[in-house]
mmCIF file of C-alpha atoms in Angstrom:
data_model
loop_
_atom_site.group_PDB
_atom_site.id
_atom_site.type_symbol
_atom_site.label_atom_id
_atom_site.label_comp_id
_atom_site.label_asym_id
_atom_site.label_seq_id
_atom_site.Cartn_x
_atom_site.Cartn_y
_atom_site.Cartn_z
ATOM 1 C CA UNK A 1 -17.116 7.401 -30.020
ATOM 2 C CA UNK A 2 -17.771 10.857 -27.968
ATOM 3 C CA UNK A 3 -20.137 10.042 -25.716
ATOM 4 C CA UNK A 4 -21.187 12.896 -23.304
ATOM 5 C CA UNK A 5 -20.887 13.050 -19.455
ATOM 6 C CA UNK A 6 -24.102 12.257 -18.823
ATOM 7 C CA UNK A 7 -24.339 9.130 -21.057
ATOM 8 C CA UNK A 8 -20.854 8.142 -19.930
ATOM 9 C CA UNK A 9 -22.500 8.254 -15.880
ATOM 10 C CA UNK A 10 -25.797 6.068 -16.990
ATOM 11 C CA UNK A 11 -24.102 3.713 -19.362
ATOM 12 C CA UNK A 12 -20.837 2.756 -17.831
ATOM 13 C CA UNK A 13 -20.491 4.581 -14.312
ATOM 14 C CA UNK A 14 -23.750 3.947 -12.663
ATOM 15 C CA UNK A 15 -23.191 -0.160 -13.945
ATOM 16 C CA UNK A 16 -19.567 -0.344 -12.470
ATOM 17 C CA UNK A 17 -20.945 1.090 -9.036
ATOM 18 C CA UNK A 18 -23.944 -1.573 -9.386
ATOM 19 C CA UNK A 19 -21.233 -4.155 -9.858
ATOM 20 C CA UNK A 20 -19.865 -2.948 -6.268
ATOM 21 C CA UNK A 21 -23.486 -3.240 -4.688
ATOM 22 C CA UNK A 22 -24.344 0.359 -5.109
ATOM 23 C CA UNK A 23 -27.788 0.633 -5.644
ATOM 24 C CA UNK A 24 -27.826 4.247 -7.442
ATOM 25 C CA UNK A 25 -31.165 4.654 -7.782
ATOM 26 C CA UNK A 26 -31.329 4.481 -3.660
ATOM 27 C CA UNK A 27 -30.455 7.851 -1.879
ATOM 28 C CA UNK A 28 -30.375 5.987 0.949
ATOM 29 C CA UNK A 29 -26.975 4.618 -0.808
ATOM 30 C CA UNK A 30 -25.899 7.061 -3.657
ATOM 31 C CA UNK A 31 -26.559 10.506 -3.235
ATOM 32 C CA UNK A 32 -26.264 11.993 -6.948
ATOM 33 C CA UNK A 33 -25.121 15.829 -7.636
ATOM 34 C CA UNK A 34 -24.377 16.196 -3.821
ATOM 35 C CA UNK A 35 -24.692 19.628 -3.090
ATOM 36 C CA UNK A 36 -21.446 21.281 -1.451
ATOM 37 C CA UNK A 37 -20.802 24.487 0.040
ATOM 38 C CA UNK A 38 -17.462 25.214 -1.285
ATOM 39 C CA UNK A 39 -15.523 28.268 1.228
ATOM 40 C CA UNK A 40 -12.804 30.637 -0.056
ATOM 41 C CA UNK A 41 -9.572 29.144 -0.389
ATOM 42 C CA UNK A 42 -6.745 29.612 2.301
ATOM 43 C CA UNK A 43 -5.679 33.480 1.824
ATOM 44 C CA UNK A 44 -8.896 34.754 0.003
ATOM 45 C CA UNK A 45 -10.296 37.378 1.920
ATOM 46 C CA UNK A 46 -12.961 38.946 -0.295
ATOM 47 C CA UNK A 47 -15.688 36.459 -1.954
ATOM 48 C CA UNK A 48 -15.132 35.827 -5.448
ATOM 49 C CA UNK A 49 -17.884 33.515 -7.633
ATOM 50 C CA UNK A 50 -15.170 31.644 -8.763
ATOM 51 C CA UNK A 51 -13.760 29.994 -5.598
ATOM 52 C CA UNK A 52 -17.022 30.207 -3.267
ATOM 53 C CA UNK A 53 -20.678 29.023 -3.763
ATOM 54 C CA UNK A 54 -22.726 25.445 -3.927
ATOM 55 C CA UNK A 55 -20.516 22.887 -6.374
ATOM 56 C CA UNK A 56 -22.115 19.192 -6.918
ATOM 57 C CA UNK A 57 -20.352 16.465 -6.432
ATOM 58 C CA UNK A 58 -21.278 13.165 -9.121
ATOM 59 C CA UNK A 59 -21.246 11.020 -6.714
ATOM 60 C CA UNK A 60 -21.208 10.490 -2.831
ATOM 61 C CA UNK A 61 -20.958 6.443 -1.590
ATOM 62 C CA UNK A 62 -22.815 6.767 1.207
ATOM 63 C CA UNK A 63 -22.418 4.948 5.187
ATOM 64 C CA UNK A 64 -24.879 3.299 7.357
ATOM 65 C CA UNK A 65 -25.000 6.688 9.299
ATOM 66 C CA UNK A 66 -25.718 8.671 5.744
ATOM 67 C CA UNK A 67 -22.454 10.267 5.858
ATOM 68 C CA UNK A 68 -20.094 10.263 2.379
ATOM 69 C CA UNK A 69 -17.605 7.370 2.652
ATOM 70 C CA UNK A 70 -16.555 8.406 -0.610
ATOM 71 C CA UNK A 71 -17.071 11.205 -3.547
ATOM 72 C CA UNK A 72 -17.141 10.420 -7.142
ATOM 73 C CA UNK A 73 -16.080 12.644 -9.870
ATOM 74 C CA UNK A 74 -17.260 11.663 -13.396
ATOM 75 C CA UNK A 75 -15.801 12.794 -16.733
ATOM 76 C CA UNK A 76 -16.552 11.741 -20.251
ATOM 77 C CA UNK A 77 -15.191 8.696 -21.284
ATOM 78 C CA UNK A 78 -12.903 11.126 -24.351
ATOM 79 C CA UNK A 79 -11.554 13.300 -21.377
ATOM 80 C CA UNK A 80 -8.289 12.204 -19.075
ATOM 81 C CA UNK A 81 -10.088 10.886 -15.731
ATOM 82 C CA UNK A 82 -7.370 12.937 -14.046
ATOM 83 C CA UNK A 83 -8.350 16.297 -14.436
ATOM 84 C CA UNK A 84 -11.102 15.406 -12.546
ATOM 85 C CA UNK A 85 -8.488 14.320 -9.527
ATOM 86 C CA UNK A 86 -8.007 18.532 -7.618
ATOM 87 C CA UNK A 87 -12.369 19.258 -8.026
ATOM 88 C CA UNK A 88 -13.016 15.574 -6.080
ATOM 89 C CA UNK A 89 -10.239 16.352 -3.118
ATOM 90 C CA UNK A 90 -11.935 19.488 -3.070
ATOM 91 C CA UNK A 91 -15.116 18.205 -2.362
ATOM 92 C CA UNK A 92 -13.901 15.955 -0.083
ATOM 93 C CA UNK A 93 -11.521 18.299 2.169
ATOM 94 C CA UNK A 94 -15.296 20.866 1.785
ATOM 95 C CA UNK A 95 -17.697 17.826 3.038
ATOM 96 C CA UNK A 96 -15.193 17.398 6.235
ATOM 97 C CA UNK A 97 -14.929 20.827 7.021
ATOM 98 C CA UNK A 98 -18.894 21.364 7.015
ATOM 99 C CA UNK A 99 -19.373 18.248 9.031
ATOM 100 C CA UNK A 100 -16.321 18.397 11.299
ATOM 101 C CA UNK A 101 -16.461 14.330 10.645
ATOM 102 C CA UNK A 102 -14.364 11.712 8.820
ATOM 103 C CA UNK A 103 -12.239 12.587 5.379
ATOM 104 C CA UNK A 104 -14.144 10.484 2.152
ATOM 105 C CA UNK A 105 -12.052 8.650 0.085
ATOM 106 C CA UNK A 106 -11.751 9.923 -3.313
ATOM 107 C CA UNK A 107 -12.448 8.485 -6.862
ATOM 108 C CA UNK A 108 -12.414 10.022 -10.243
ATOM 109 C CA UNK A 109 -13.553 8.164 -13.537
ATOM 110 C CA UNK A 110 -14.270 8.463 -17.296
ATOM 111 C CA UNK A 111 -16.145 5.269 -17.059
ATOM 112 C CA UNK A 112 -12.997 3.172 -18.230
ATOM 113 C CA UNK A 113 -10.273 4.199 -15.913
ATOM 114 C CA UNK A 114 -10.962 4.694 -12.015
ATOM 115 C CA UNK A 115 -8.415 6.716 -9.667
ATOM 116 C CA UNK A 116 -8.819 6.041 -6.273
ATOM 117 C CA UNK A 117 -7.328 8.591 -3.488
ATOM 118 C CA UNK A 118 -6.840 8.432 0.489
ATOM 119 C CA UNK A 119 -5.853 12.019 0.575
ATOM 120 C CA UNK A 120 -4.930 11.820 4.500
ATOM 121 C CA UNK A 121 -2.034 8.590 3.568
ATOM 122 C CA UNK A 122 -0.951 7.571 -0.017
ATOM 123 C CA UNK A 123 -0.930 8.864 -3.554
ATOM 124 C CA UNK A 124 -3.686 8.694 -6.475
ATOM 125 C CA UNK A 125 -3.302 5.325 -7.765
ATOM 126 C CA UNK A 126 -5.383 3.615 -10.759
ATOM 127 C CA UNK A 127 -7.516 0.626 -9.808
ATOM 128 C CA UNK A 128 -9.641 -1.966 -11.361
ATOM 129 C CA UNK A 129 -13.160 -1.012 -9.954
ATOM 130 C CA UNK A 130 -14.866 0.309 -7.211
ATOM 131 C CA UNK A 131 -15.074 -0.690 -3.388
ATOM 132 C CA UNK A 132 -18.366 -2.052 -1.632
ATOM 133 C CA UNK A 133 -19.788 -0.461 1.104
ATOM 134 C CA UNK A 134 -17.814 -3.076 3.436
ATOM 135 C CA UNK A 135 -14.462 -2.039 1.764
ATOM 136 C CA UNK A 136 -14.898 1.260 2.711
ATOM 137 C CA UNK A 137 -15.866 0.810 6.209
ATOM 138 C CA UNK A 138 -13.258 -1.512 6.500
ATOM 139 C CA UNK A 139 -10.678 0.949 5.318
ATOM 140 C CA UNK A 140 -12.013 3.969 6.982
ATOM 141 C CA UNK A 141 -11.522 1.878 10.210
ATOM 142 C CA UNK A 142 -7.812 1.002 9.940
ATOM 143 C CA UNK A 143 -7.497 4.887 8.588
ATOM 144 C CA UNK A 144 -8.890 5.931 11.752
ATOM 145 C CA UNK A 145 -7.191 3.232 14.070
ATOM 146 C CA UNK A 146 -3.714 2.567 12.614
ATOM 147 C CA UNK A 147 -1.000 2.548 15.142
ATOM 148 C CA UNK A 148 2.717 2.635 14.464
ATOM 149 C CA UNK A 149 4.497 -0.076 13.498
ATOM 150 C CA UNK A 150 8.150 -1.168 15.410
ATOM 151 C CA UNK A 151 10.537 -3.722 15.642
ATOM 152 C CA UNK A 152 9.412 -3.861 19.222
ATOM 153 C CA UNK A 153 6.514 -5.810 18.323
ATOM 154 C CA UNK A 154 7.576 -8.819 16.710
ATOM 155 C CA UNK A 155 6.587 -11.676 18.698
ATOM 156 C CA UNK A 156 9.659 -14.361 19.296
ATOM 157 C CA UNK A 157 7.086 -16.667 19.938
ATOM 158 C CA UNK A 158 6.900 -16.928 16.374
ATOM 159 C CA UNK A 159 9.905 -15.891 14.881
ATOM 160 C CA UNK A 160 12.821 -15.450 16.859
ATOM 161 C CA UNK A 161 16.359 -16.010 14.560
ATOM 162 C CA UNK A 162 17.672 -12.693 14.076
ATOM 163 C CA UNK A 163 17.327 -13.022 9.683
ATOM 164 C CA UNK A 164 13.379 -13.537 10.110
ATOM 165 C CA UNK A 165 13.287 -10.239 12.602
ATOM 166 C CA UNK A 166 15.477 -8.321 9.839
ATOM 167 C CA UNK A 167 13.485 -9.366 7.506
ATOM 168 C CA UNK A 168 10.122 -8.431 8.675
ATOM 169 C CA UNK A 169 12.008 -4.902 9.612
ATOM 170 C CA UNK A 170 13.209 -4.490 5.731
ATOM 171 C CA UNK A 171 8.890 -4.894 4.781
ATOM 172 C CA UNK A 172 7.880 -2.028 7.952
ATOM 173 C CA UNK A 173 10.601 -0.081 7.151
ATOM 174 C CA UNK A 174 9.260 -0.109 3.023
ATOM 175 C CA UNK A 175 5.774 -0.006 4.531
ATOM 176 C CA UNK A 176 6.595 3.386 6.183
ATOM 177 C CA UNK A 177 8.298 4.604 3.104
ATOM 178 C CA UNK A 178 4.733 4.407 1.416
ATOM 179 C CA UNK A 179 5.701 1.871 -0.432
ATOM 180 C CA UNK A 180 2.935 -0.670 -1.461
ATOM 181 C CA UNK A 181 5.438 -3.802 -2.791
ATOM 182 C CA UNK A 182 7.903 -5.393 -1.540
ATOM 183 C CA UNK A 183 10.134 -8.688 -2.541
ATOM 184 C CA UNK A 184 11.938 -11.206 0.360
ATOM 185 C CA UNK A 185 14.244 -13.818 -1.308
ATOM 186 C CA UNK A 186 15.048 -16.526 1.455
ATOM 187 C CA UNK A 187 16.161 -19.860 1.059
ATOM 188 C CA UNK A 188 14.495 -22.947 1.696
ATOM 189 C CA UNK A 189 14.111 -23.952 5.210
ATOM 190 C CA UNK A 190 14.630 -20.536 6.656
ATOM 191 C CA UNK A 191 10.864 -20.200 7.720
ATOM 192 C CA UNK A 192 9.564 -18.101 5.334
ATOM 193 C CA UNK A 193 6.157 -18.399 6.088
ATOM 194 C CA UNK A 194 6.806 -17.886 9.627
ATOM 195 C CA UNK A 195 8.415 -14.922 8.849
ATOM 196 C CA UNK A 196 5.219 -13.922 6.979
ATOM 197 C CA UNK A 197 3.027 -14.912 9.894
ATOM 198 C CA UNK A 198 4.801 -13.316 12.174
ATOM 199 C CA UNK A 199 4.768 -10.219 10.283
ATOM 200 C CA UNK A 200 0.961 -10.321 9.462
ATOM 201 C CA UNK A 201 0.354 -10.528 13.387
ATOM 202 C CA UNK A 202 1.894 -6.806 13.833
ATOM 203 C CA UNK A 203 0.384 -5.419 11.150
ATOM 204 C CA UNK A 204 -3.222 -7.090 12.128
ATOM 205 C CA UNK A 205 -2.543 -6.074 15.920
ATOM 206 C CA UNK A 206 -1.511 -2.249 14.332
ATOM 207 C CA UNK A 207 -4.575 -2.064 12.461
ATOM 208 C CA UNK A 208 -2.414 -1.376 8.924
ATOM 209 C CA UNK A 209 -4.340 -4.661 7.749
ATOM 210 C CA UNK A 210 -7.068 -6.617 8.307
ATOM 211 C CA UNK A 211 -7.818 -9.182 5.050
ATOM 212 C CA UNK A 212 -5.074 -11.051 3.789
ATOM 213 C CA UNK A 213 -4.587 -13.444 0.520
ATOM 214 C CA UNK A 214 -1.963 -16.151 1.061
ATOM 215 C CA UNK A 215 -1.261 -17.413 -2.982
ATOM 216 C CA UNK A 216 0.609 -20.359 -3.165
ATOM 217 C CA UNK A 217 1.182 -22.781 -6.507
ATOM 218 C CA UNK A 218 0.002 -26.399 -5.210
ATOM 219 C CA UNK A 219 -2.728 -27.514 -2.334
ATOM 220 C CA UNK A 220 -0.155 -29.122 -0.352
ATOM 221 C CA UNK A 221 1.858 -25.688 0.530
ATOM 222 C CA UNK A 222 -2.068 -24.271 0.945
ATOM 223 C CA UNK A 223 -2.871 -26.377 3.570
ATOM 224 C CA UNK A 224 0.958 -26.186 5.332
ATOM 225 C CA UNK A 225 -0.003 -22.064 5.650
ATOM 226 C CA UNK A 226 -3.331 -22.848 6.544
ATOM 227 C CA UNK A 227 -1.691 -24.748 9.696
ATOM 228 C CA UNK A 228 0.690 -21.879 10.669
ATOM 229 C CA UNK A 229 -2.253 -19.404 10.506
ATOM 230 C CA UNK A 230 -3.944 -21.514 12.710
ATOM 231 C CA UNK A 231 -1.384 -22.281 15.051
ATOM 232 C CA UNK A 232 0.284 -18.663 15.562
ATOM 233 C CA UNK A 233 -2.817 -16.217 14.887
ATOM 234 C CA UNK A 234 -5.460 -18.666 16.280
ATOM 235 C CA UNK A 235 -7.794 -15.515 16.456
ATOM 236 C CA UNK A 236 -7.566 -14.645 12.409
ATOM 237 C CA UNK A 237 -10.516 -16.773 10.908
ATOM 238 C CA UNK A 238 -9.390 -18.832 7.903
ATOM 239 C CA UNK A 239 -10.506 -19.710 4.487
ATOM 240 C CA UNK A 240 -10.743 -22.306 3.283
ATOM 241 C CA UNK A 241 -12.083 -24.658 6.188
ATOM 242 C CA UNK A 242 -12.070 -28.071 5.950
ATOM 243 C CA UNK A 243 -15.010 -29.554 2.903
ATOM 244 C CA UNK A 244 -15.274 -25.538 1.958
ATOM 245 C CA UNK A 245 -15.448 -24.934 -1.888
ATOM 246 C CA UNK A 246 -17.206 -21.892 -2.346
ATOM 247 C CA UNK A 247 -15.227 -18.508 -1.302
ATOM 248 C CA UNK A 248 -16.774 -16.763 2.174
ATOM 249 C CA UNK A 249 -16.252 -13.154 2.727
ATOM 250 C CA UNK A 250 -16.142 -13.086 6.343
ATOM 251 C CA UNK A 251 -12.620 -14.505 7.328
ATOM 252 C CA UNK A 252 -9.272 -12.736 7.886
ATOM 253 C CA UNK A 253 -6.901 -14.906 6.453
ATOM 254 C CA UNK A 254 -7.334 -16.458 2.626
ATOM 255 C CA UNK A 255 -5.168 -19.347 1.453
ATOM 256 C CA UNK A 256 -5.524 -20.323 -2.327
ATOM 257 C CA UNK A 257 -3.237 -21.318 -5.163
ATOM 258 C CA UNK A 258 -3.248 -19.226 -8.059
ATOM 259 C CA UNK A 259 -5.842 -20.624 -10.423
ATOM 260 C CA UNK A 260 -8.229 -21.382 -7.331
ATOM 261 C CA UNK A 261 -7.939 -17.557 -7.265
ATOM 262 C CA UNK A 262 -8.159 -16.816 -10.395
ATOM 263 C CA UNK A 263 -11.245 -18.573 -11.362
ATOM 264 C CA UNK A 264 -12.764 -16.746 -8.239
ATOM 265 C CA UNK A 265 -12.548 -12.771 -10.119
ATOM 266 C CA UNK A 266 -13.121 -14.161 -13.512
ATOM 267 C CA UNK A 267 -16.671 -15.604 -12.246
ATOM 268 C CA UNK A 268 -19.048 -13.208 -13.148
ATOM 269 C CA UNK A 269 -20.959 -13.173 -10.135
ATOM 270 C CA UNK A 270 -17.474 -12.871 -7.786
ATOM 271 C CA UNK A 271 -18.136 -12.014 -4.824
ATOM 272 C CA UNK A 272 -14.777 -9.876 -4.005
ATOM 273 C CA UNK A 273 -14.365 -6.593 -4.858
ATOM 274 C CA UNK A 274 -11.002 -4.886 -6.107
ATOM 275 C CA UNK A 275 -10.493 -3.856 -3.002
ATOM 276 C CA UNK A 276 -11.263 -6.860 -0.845
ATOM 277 C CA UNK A 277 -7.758 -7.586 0.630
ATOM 278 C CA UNK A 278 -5.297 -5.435 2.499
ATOM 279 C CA UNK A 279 -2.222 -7.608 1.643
ATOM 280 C CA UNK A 280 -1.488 -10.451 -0.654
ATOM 281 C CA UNK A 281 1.390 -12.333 -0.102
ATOM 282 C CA UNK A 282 2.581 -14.459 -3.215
ATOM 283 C CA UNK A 283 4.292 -17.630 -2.788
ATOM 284 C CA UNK A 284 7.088 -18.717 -4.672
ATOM 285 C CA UNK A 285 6.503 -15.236 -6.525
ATOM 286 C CA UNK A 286 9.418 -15.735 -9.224
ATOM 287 C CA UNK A 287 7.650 -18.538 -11.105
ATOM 288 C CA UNK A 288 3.773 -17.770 -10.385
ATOM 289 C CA UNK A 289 3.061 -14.544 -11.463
ATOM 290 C CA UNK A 290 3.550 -13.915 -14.834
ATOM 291 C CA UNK A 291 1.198 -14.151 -17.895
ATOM 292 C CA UNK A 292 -2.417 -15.078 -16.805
ATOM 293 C CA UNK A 293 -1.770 -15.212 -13.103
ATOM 294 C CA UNK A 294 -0.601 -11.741 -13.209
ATOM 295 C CA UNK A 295 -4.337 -10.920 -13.619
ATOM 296 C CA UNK A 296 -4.715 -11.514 -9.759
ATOM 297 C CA UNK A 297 -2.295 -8.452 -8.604
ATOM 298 C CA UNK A 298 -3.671 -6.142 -11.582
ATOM 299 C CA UNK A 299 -7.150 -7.089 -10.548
ATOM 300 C CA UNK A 300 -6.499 -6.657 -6.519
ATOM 301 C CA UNK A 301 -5.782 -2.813 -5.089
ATOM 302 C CA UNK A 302 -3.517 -3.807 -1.591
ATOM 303 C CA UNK A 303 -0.143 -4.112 -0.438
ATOM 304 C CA UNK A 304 1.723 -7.054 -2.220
ATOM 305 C CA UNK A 305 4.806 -9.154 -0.985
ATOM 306 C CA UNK A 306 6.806 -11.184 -3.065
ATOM 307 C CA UNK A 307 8.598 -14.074 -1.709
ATOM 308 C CA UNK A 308 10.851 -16.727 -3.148
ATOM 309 C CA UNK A 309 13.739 -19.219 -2.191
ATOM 310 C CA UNK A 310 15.283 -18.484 -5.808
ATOM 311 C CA UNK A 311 18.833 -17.506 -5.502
ATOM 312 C CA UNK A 312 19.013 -13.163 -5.915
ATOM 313 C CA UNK A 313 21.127 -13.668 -8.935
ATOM 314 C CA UNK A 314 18.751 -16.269 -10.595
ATOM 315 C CA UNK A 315 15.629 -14.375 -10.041
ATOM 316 C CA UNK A 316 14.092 -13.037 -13.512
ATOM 317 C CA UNK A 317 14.647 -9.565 -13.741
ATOM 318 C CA UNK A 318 10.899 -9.000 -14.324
ATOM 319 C CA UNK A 319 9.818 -9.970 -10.761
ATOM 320 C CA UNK A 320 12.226 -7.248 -9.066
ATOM 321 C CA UNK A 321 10.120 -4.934 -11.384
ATOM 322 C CA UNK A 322 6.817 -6.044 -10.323
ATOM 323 C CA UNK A 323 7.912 -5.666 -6.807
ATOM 324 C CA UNK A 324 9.210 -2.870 -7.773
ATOM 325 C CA UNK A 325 12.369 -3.187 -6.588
ATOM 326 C CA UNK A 326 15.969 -2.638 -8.238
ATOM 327 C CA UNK A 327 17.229 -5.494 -10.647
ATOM 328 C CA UNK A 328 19.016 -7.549 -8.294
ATOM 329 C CA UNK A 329 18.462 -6.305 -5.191
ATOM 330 C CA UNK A 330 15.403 -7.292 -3.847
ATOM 331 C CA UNK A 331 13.953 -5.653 0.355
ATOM 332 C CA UNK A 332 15.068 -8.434 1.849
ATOM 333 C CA UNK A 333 17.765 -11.285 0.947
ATOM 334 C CA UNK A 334 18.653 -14.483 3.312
ATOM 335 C CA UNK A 335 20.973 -16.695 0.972
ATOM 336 C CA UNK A 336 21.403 -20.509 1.748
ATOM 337 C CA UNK A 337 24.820 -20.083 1.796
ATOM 338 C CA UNK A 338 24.176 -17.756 5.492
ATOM 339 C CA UNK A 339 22.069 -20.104 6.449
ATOM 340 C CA UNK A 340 24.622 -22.511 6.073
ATOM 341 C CA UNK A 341 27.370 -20.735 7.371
ATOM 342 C CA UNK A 342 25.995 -19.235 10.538
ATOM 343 C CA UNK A 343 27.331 -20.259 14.019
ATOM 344 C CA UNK A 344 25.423 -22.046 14.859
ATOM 345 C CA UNK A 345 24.618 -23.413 11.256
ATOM 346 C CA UNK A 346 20.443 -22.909 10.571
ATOM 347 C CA UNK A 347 20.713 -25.525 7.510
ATOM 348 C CA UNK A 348 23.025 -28.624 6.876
ATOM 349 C CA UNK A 349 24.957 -28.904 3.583
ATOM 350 C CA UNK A 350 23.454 -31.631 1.057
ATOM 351 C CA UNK A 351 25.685 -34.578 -0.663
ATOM 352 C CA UNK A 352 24.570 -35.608 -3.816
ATOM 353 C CA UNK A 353 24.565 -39.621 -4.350
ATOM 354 C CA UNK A 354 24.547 -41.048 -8.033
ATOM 355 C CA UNK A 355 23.459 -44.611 -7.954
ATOM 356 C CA UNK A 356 22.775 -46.944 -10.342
ATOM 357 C CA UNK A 357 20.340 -49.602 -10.192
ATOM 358 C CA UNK A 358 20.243 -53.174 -11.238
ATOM 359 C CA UNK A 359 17.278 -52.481 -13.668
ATOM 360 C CA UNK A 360 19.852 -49.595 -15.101
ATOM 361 C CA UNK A 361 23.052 -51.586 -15.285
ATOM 362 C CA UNK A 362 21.450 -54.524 -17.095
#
């Protein structure tokens, strides 16, 4: 059905920005059909009606302060979203150059799809709904306060074998590539979630994130992260604490297994937005995020690392896709058989012993 632009705002639009704890109806919050002094475009001398005069924007999210965190562009829901991706930048480039202040993020909808767009660091890029107030604060502040990210800063204290370091290295060096995936395959016993912590602590201490989901696939390798968050970032506030069941939105560092999570966005009263989270890091990715699970990276708009201790050459061929990485060769690789062969060795070789007992020989 053709429903018009307007209808398409009240029906669907203004109820997906409720759903983010925009109260549209509160100017205080939502300013609708923002008025905007568009200029003349960079080698324009003479005014011309079509490039200068008073545009309105759908949408402005607004701060504490009253100032446009974000601008809106709306489209009927029988129109491609994207056309309505150059006329929001331009709004949003106009509102900074009136107010000499911060850039808004950008977001253009027909209701069913939502682009969202930080014009001063990464591509358009589709997402499942829109931020909360926090979220945007939260992002305009690393935005504003991101520092560069080096090899320098990689604290031995945490990880110190030369693999972990390289590893952490391969993720920056993807990072700074404006990449937003990224896959590590390393084996058992190599200290993978070390490695993780150890990278999370730069890129906390650099400002590139500041909430992180930890997913794991049983309660037992949960609480084993929740320990090394606790021992190497002491400072990063954890969830869950001991006896907590229901999910808090003031902590740092999440740890859940997959359906925990799960059950948490398909609640209807969930309390995290798409764009909650900075990073999730997924546990024994290769096995735990296909089919319904999947749902959790779809549903979440951050940075996402894959890790495994499958073998490169055994990994499905799907899960270098969802990283988005070549088939077969994956950011980062750290076989057992290195490991094993390093001088000093980092693992010992297993034997395997067949035995037979009394109950099976009679």
């Amino acid at each position: 059905m053709n429903i018009t632009e307007a209808r398409t705002r009240q029906e669907i639009i203004d109820k997906r920005l409720e759903k983010a704890g925009w109260d549209v109806n509160n100017p205080t919050q939502v300013t609708s059909e923002l008025d905007i002094w568009v200029g003349l475009p960079e080698g324009i001398e003479e005014p011309e009606n079509e490039y200068q005069g008073f545009r309105f924007a759908d949408y402005a999210l607004l701060g504490e302060d009253g100032y446009p965190l974000a601008v809106v562009e709306a489209k009927k829901t029988s129109k491609d979203a994207r056309i309505g991706q150059e006329q929001a930048r331009q709004y949003a480039e106009e509102i900074q150059k009136n107010s000499g202040k911060d850039m808004p993020f950008v977001f253009y909808t027909n209701g069913n799809d939502i682009y969202f767009w930080d014009t001063e660091k990464t591509p358009p890029r589709k997402v499942y709904g829109f931020p909360t107030k926090k979220d945007l604060e939260r992002l305009l502040f690393l935005r504003k306060n991101e520092k560069p990210i080096s090899q320098e800063l990689i604290s031995r204290d945490i990880s110190d074998r030369p693999y972990q370091i390289e590893a952490i290295r391969s993720v920056f060096e993807s990072l700074d590539k404006g990449k937003r995936k990224a896959l590590l395959v390393m084996a058992t016993g190599t200290g993978k979630t070390r490695t993780i912590v150890s990278m999370l602590d730069v890129l906390m201490r650099t400002n590139h994130v500041q909430k992180v989901l930890f997913l794991v696939d049983r309660i037992a390798l949960r609480n084993q992260a929740l320990d090394a968050f606790k021992e190497f970032l002491p400072n990063a506030p954890v969830w869950p604490k001991i006896g907590e069941t229901e999910i808090e939105t003031d902590r740092r560092v999440y740890a859940a297994t997959y359906p925990t999570m799960l059950n948490i966005i398909e609640d209807n009263d969930c309390k995290l937005s798409p764009h909650f989270f900075d990073m999730i890091v997924a546990d024994e990715s290769h096995r735990s995020i296909y089919n319904v699970y999947k749902n959790i990276f779809d549903y979440f708009d951050c940075v996402q690392v894959g890790l495994t201790a499958t073998p490169k050459d055994a990994v499905e061929h799907n899960t270098f896709g969802l990283f988005e990485c070549e088939d077969g060769i994956p950011t980062y690789a750290y076989s057992y058989e290195e490991a094993l062969n390093n001088k000093p060795p980092y693992l010992s070789d297993y034997e395997v012993l067949k035995i037979r007992t009394k109950f099976q020989k009679e």
